[in-house]
PDB file of C-alpha atoms in Angstrom:
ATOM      1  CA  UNK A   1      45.935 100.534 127.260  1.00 54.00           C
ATOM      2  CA  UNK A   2      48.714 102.171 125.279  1.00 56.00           C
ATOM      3  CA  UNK A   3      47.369 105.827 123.861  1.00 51.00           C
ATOM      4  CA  UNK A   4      50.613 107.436 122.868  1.00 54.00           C
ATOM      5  CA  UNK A   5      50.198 106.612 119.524  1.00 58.00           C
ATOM      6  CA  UNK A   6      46.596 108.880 119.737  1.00 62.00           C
ATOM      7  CA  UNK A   7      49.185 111.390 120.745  1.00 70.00           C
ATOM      8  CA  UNK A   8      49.098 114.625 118.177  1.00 70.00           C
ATOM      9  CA  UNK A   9      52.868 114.397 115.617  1.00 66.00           C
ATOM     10  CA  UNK A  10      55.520 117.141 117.145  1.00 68.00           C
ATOM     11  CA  UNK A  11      55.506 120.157 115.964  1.00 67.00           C
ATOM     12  CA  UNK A  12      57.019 120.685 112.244  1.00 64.00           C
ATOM     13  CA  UNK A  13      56.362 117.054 111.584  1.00 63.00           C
ATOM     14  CA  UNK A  14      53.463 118.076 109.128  1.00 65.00           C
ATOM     15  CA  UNK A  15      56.110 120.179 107.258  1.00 63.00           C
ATOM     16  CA  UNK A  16      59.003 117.227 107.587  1.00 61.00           C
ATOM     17  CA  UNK A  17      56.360 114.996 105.816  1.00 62.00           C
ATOM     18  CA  UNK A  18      56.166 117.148 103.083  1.00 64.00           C
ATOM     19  CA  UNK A  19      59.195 118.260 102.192  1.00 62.00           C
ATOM     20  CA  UNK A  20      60.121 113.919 101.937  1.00 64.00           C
ATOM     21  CA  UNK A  21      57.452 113.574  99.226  1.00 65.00           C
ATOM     22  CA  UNK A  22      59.733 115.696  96.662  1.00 69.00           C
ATOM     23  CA  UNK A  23      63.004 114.112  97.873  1.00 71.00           C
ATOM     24  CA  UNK A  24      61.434 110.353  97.033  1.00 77.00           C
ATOM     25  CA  UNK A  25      60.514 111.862  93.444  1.00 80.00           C
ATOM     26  CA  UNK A  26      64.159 113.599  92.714  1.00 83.00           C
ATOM     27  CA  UNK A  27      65.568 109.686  94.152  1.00 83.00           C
ATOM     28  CA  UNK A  28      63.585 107.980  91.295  1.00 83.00           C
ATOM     29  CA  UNK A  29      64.478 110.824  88.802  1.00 84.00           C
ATOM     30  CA  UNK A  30      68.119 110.209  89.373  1.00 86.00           C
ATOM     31  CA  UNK A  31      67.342 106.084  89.427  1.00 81.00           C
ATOM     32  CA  UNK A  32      66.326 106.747  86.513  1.00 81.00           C
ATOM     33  CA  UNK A  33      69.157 108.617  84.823  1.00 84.00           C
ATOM     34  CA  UNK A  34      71.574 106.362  86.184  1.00 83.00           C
ATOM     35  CA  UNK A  35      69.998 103.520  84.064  1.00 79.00           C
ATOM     36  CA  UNK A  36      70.173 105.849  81.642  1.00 82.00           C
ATOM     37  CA  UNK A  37      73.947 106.426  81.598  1.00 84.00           C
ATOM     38  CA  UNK A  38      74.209 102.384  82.149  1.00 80.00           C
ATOM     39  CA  UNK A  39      72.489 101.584  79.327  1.00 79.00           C
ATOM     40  CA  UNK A  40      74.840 104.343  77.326  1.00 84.00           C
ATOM     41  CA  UNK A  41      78.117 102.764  78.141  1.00 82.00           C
ATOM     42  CA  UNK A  42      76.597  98.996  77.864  1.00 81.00           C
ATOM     43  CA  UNK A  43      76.276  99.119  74.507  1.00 84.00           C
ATOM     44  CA  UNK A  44      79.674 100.887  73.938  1.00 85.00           C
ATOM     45  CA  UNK A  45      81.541  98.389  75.901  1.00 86.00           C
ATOM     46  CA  UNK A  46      79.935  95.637  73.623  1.00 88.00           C
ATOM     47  CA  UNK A  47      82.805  96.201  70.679  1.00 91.00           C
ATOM     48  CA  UNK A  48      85.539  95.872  73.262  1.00 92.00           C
ATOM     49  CA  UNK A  49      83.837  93.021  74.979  1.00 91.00           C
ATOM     50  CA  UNK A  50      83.188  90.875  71.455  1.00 92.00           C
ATOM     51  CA  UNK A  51      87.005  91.303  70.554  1.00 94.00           C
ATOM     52  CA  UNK A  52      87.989  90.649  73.965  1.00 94.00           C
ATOM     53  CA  UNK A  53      86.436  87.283  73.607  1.00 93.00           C
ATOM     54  CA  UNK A  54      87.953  86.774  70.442  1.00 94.00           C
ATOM     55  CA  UNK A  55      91.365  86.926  71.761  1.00 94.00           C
ATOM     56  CA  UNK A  56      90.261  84.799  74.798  1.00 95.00           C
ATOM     57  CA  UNK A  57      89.011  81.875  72.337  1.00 92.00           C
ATOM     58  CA  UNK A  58      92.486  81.708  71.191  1.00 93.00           C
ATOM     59  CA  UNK A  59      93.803  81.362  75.212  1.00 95.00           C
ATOM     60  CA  UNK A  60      93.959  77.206  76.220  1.00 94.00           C
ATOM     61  CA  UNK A  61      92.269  76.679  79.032  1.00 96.00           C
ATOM     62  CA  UNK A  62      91.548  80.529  80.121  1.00 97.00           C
ATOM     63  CA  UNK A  63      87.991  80.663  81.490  1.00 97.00           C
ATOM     64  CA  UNK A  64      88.631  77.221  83.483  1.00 97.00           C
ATOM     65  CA  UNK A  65      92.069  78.464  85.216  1.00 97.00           C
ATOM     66  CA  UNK A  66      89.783  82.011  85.471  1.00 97.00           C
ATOM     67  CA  UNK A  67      87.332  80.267  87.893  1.00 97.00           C
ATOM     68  CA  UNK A  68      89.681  78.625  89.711  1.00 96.00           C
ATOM     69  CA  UNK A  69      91.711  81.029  90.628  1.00 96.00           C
ATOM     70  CA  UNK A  70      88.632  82.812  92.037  1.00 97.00           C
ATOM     71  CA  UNK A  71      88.430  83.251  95.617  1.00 95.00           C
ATOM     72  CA  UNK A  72      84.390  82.158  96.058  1.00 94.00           C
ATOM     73  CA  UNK A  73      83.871  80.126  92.546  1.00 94.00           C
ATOM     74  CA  UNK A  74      85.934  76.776  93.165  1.00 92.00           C
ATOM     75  CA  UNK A  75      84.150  76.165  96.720  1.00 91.00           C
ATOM     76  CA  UNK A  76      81.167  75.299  94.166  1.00 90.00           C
ATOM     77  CA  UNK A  77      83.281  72.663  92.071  1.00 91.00           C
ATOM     78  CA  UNK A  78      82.752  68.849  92.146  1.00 87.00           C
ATOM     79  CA  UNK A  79      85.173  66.355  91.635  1.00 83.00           C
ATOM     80  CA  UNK A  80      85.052  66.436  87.586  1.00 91.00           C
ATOM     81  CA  UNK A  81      83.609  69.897  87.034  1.00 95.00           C
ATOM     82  CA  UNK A  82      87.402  71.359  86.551  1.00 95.00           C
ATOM     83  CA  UNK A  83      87.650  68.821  83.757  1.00 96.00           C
ATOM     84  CA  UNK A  84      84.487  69.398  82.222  1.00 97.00           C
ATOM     85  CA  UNK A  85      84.952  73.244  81.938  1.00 97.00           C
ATOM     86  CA  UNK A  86      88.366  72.899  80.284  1.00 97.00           C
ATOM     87  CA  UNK A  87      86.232  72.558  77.184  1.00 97.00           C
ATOM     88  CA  UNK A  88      84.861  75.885  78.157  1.00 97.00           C
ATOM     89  CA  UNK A  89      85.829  78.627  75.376  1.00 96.00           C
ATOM     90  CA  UNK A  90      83.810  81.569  76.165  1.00 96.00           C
ATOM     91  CA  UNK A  91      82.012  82.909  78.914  1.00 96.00           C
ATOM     92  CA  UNK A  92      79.686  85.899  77.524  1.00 96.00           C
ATOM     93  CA  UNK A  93      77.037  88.450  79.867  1.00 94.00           C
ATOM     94  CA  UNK A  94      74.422  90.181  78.724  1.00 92.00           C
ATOM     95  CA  UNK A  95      72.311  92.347  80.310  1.00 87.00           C
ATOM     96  CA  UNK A  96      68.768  93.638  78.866  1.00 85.00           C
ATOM     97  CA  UNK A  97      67.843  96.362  77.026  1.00 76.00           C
ATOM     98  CA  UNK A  98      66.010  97.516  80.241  1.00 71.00           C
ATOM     99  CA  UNK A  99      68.624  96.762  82.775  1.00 60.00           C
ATOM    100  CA  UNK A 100      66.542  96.536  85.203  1.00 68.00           C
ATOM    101  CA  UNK A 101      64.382  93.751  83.810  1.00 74.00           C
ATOM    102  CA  UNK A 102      67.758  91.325  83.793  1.00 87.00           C
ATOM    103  CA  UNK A 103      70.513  89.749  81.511  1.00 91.00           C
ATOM    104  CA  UNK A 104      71.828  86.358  80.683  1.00 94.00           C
ATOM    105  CA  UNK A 105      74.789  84.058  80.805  1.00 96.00           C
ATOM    106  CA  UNK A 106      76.473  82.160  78.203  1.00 97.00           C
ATOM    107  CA  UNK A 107      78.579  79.405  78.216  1.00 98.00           C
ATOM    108  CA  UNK A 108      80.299  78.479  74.942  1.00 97.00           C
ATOM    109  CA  UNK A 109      81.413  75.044  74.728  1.00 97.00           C
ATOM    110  CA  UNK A 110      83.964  72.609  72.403  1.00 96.00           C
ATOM    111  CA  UNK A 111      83.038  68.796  71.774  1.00 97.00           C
ATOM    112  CA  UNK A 112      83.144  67.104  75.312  1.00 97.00           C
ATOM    113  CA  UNK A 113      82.674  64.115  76.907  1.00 95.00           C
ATOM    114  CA  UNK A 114      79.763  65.081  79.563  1.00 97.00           C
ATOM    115  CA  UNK A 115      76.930  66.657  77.814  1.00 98.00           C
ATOM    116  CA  UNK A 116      75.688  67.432  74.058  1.00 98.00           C
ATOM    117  CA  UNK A 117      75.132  71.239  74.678  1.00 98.00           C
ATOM    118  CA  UNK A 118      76.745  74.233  72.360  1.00 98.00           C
ATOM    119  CA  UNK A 119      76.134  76.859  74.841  1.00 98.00           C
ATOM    120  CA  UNK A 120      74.567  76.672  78.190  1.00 98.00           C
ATOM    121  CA  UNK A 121      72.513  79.644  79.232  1.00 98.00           C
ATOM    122  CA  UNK A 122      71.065  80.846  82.459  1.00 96.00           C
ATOM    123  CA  UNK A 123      68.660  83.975  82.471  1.00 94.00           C
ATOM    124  CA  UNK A 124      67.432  86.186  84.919  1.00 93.00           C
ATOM    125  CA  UNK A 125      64.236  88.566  84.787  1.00 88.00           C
ATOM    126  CA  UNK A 126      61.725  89.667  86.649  1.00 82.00           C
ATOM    127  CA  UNK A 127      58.533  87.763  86.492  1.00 81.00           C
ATOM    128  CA  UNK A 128      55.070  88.887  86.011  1.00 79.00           C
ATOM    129  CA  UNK A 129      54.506  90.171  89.528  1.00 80.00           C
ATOM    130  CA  UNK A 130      57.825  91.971  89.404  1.00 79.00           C
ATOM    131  CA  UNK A 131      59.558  89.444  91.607  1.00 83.00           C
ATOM    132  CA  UNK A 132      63.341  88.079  90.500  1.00 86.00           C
ATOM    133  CA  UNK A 133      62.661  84.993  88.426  1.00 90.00           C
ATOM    134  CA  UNK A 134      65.061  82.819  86.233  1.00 92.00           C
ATOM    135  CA  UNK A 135      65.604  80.363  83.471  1.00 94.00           C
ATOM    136  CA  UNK A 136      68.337  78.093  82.202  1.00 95.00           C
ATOM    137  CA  UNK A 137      68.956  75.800  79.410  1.00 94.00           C
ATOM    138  CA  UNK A 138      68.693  72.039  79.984  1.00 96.00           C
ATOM    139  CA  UNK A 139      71.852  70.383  80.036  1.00 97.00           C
ATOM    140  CA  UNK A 140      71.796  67.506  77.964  1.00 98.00           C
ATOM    141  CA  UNK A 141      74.033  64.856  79.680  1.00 97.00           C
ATOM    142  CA  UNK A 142      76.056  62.191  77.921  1.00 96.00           C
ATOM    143  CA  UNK A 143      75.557  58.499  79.381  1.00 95.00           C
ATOM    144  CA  UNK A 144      76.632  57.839  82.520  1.00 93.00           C
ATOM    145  CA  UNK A 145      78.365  61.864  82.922  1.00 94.00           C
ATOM    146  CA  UNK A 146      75.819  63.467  84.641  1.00 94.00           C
ATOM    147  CA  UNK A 147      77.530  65.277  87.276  1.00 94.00           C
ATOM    148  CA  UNK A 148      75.027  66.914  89.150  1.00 90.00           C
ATOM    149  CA  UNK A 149      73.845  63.604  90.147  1.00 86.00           C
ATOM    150  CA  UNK A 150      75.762  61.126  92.532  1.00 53.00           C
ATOM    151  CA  UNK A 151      77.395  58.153  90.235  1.00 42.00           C
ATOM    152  CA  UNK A 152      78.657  55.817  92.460  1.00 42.00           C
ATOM    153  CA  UNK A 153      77.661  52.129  92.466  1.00 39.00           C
ATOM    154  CA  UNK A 154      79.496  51.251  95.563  1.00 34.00           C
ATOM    155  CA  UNK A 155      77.647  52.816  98.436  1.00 40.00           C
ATOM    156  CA  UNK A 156      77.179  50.858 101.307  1.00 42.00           C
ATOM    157  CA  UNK A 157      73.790  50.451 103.282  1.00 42.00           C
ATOM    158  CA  UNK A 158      73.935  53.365 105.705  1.00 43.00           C
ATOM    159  CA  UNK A 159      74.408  56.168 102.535  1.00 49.00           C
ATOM    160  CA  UNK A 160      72.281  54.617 100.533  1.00 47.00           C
ATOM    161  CA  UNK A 161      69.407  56.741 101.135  1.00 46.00           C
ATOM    162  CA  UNK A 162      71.736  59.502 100.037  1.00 47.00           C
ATOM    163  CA  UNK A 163      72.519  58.172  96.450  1.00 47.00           C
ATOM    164  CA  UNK A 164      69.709  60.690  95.008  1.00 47.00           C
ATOM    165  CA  UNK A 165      70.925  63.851  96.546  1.00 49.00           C
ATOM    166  CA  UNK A 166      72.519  66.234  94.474  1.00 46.00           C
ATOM    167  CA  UNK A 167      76.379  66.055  95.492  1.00 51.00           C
ATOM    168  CA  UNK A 168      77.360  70.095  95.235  1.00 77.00           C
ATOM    169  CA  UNK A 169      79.151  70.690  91.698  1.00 90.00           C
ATOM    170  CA  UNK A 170      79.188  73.814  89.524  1.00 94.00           C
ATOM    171  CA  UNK A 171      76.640  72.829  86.671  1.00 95.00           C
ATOM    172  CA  UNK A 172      73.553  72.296  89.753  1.00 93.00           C
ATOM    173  CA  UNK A 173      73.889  76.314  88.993  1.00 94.00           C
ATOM    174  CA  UNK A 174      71.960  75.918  85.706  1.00 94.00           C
ATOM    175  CA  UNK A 175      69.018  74.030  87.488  1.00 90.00           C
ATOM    176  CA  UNK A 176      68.759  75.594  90.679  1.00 90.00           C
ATOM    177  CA  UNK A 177      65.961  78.376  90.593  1.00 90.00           C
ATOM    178  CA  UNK A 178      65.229  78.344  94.295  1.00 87.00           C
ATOM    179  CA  UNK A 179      65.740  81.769  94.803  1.00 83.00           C
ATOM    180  CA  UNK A 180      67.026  84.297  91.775  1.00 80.00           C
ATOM    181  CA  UNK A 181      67.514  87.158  93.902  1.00 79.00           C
ATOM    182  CA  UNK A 182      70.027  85.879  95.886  1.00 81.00           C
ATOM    183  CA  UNK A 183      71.718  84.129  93.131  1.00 89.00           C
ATOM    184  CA  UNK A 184      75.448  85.022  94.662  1.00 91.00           C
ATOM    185  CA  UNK A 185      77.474  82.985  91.573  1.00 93.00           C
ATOM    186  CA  UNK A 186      75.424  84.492  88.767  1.00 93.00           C
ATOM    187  CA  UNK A 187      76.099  88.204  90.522  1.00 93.00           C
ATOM    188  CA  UNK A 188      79.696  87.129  90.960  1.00 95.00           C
ATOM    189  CA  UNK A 189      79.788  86.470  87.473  1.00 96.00           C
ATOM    190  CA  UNK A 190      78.307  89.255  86.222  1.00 94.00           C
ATOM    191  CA  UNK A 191      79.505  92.058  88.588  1.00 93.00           C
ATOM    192  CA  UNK A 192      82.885  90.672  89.152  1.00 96.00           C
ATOM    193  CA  UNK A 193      84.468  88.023  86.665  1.00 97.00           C
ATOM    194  CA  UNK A 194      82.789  89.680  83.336  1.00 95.00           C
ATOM    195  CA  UNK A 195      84.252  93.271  83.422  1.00 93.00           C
ATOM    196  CA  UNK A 196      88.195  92.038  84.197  1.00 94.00           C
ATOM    197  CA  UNK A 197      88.152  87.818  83.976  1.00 96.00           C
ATOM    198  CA  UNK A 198      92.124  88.684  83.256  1.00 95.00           C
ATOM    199  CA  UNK A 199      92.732  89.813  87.425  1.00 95.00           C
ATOM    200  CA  UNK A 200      92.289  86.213  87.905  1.00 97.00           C
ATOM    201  CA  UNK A 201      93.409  84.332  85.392  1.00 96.00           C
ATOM    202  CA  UNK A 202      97.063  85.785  85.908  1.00 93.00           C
ATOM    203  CA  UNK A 203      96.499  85.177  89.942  1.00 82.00           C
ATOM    204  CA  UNK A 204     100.107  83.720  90.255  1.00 74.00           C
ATOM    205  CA  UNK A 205     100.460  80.276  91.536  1.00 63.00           C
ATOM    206  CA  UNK A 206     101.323  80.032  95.317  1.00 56.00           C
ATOM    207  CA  UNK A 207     103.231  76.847  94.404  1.00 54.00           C
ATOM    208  CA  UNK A 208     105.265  78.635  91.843  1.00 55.00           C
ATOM    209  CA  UNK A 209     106.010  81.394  94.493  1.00 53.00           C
ATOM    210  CA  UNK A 210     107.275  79.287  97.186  1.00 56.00           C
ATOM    211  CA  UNK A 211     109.505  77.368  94.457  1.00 56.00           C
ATOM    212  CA  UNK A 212     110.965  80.867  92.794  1.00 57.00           C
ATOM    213  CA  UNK A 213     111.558  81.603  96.921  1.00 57.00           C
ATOM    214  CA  UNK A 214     112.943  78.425  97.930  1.00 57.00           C
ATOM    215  CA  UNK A 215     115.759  79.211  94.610  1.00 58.00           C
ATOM    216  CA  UNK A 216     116.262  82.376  96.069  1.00 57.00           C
ATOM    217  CA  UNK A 217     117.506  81.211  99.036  1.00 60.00           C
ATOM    218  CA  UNK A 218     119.487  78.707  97.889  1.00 58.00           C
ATOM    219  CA  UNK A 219     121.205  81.193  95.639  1.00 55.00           C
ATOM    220  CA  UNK A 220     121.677  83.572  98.510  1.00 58.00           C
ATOM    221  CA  UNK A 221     123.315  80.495 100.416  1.00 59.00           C
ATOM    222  CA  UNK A 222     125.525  79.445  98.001  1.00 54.00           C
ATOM    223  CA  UNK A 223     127.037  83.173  97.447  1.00 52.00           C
ATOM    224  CA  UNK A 224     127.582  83.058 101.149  1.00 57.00           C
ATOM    225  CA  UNK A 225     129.203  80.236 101.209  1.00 56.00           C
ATOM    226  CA  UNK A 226     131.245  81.789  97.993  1.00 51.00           C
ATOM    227  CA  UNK A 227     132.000  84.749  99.862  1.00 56.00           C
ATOM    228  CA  UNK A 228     133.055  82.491 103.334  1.00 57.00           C
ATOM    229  CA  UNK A 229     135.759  80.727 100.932  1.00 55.00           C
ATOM    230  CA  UNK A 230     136.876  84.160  99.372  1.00 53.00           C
ATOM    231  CA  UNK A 231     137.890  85.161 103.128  1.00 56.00           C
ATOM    232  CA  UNK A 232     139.618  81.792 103.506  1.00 55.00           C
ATOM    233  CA  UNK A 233     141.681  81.776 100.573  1.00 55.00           C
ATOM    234  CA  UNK A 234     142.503  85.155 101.358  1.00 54.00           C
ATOM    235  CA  UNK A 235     143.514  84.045 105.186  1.00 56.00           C
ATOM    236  CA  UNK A 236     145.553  81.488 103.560  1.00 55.00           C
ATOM    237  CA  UNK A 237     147.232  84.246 101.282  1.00 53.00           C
ATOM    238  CA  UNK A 238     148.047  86.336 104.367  1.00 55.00           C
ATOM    239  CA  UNK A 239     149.673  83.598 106.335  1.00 53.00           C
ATOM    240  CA  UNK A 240     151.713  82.669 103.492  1.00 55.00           C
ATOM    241  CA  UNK A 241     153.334  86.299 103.217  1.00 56.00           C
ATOM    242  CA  UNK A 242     154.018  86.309 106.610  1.00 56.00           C
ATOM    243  CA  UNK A 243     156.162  83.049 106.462  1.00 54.00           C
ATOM    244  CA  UNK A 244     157.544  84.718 103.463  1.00 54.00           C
ATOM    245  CA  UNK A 245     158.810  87.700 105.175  1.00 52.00           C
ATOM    246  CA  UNK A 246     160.003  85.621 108.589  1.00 52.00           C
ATOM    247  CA  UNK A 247     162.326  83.701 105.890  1.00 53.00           C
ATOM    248  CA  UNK A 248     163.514  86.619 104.266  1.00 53.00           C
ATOM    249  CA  UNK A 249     164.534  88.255 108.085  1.00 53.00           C
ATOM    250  CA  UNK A 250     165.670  84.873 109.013  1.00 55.00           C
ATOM    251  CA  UNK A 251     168.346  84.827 106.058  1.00 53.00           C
ATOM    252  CA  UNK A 252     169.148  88.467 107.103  1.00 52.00           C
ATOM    253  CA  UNK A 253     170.237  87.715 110.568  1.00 52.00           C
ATOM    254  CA  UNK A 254     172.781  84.932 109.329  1.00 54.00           C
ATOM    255  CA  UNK A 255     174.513  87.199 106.789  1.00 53.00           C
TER     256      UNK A 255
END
């Protein structure tokens, strides 16, 4: 049998324990305070935040080319969710009164072709045991434009049985409550995207880049080869003189 843990605690550990009951009460004090100070400079950002959207309403196409420029967010997209979230307009994060109880998502859409839905909302709080818990709007999906769910009619035999499963695609995000406190896209959104959507949507395009390059180096080319025909023609020049000059001694000599 195993006694050491009958063994008496070191000496001074009776003194260590006390001194860490104090130190867990100042850490909650200043957990405390922090949310304090958050919930200060949340409701002060909201002015700058509402006419930041504003402007962004009047940007085509700025919250789609936002996500995809993303690093993580695109790795979520199926093969129409880029076209469906052109008709996105405004992206919009709120957190709670008590920050620590949660905040919600909205998505602000125009007329589209894929589901009847305004806004689409996803909400996270804590539940009545405390635990992360969330909520989302139901999106209503136009005929035949579901795109959570797998729409092809020609499968063959062998992926048949996987006709039902949920292909992945961005909007599975508003119906997938499996675990809200590891809900990495709605953090990403919130922690990341929200405060400065702008870093990403002027990400500049690699294929742009490479082009503006490739010009670059033909213009360098083409000013050498301006500069190799500048030392020909002058080459030329120089030989000419000479010839000149042997004439001129030639006609000397005769005289």
């Amino acid at each position: 049998h195993n006694f050491s843990s009958l063994q008496p605690p070191p000496p001074g550990f009776k003194q260590f324990s006390c001194l860490s009951l104090p130190s867990n009460r100042l850490n909650e004090q200043a957990s405390e305070e922090i949310l304090k100070v958050e919930q200060k400079y949340n409701k002060l950002r909201q002015p700058f935040f509402q006419k930041r959207s504003e402007l962004i309403a009047k940007i085509p196409n700025f919250w789609v080319t936002t996500f995809v420029n993303h690093p993580q967010v695109p790795a979520l997209f199926g093969e129409e969710d880029e076209e469906a979230l052109h008709y996105l307009t405004t992206v919009e994060v709120t957190e709670f009164e008590d920050i620590k109880s949660g905040y919600r998502t909205d998505f602000y859409f125009d007329e589209n072709l894929y589901f009847e839905n305004k806004v689409l909302s996803k909400e996270f709080h804590l539940n009545e045991s405390g635990g992360p818990s969330s909520k989302s709007t139901e999106i209503k999906w136009k005929s035949g434009k579901d795109l959570t769910k797998c729409s092809s009619q020609t499968q063959n035999k062998a992926s048949r049985k996987r006709q039902h499963e949920e292909p992945e695609s961005f909007f599975t995000w508003f119906t997938d409550h499996s675990d809200a406190g590891a809900d990495e896209l709605g953090e990403v959104i919130k922690d990341d995207i929200w405060p400065n959507p702008l870093q990403y949507y002027l990400v500049p395009d690699m294929d742009d880049e490479e082009g503006e390059e490739d010009d670059d180096d033909e213009e360098e080319e083409g000013l050498e080869d301006i500069d190799e025909e500048g030392d020909e023609d002058e080459g030329e020049e120089d030989e000419d003189d000479d010839e000149g000059e042997e004439g001129e001694e030639d006609e000397g000599e005769d005289d």
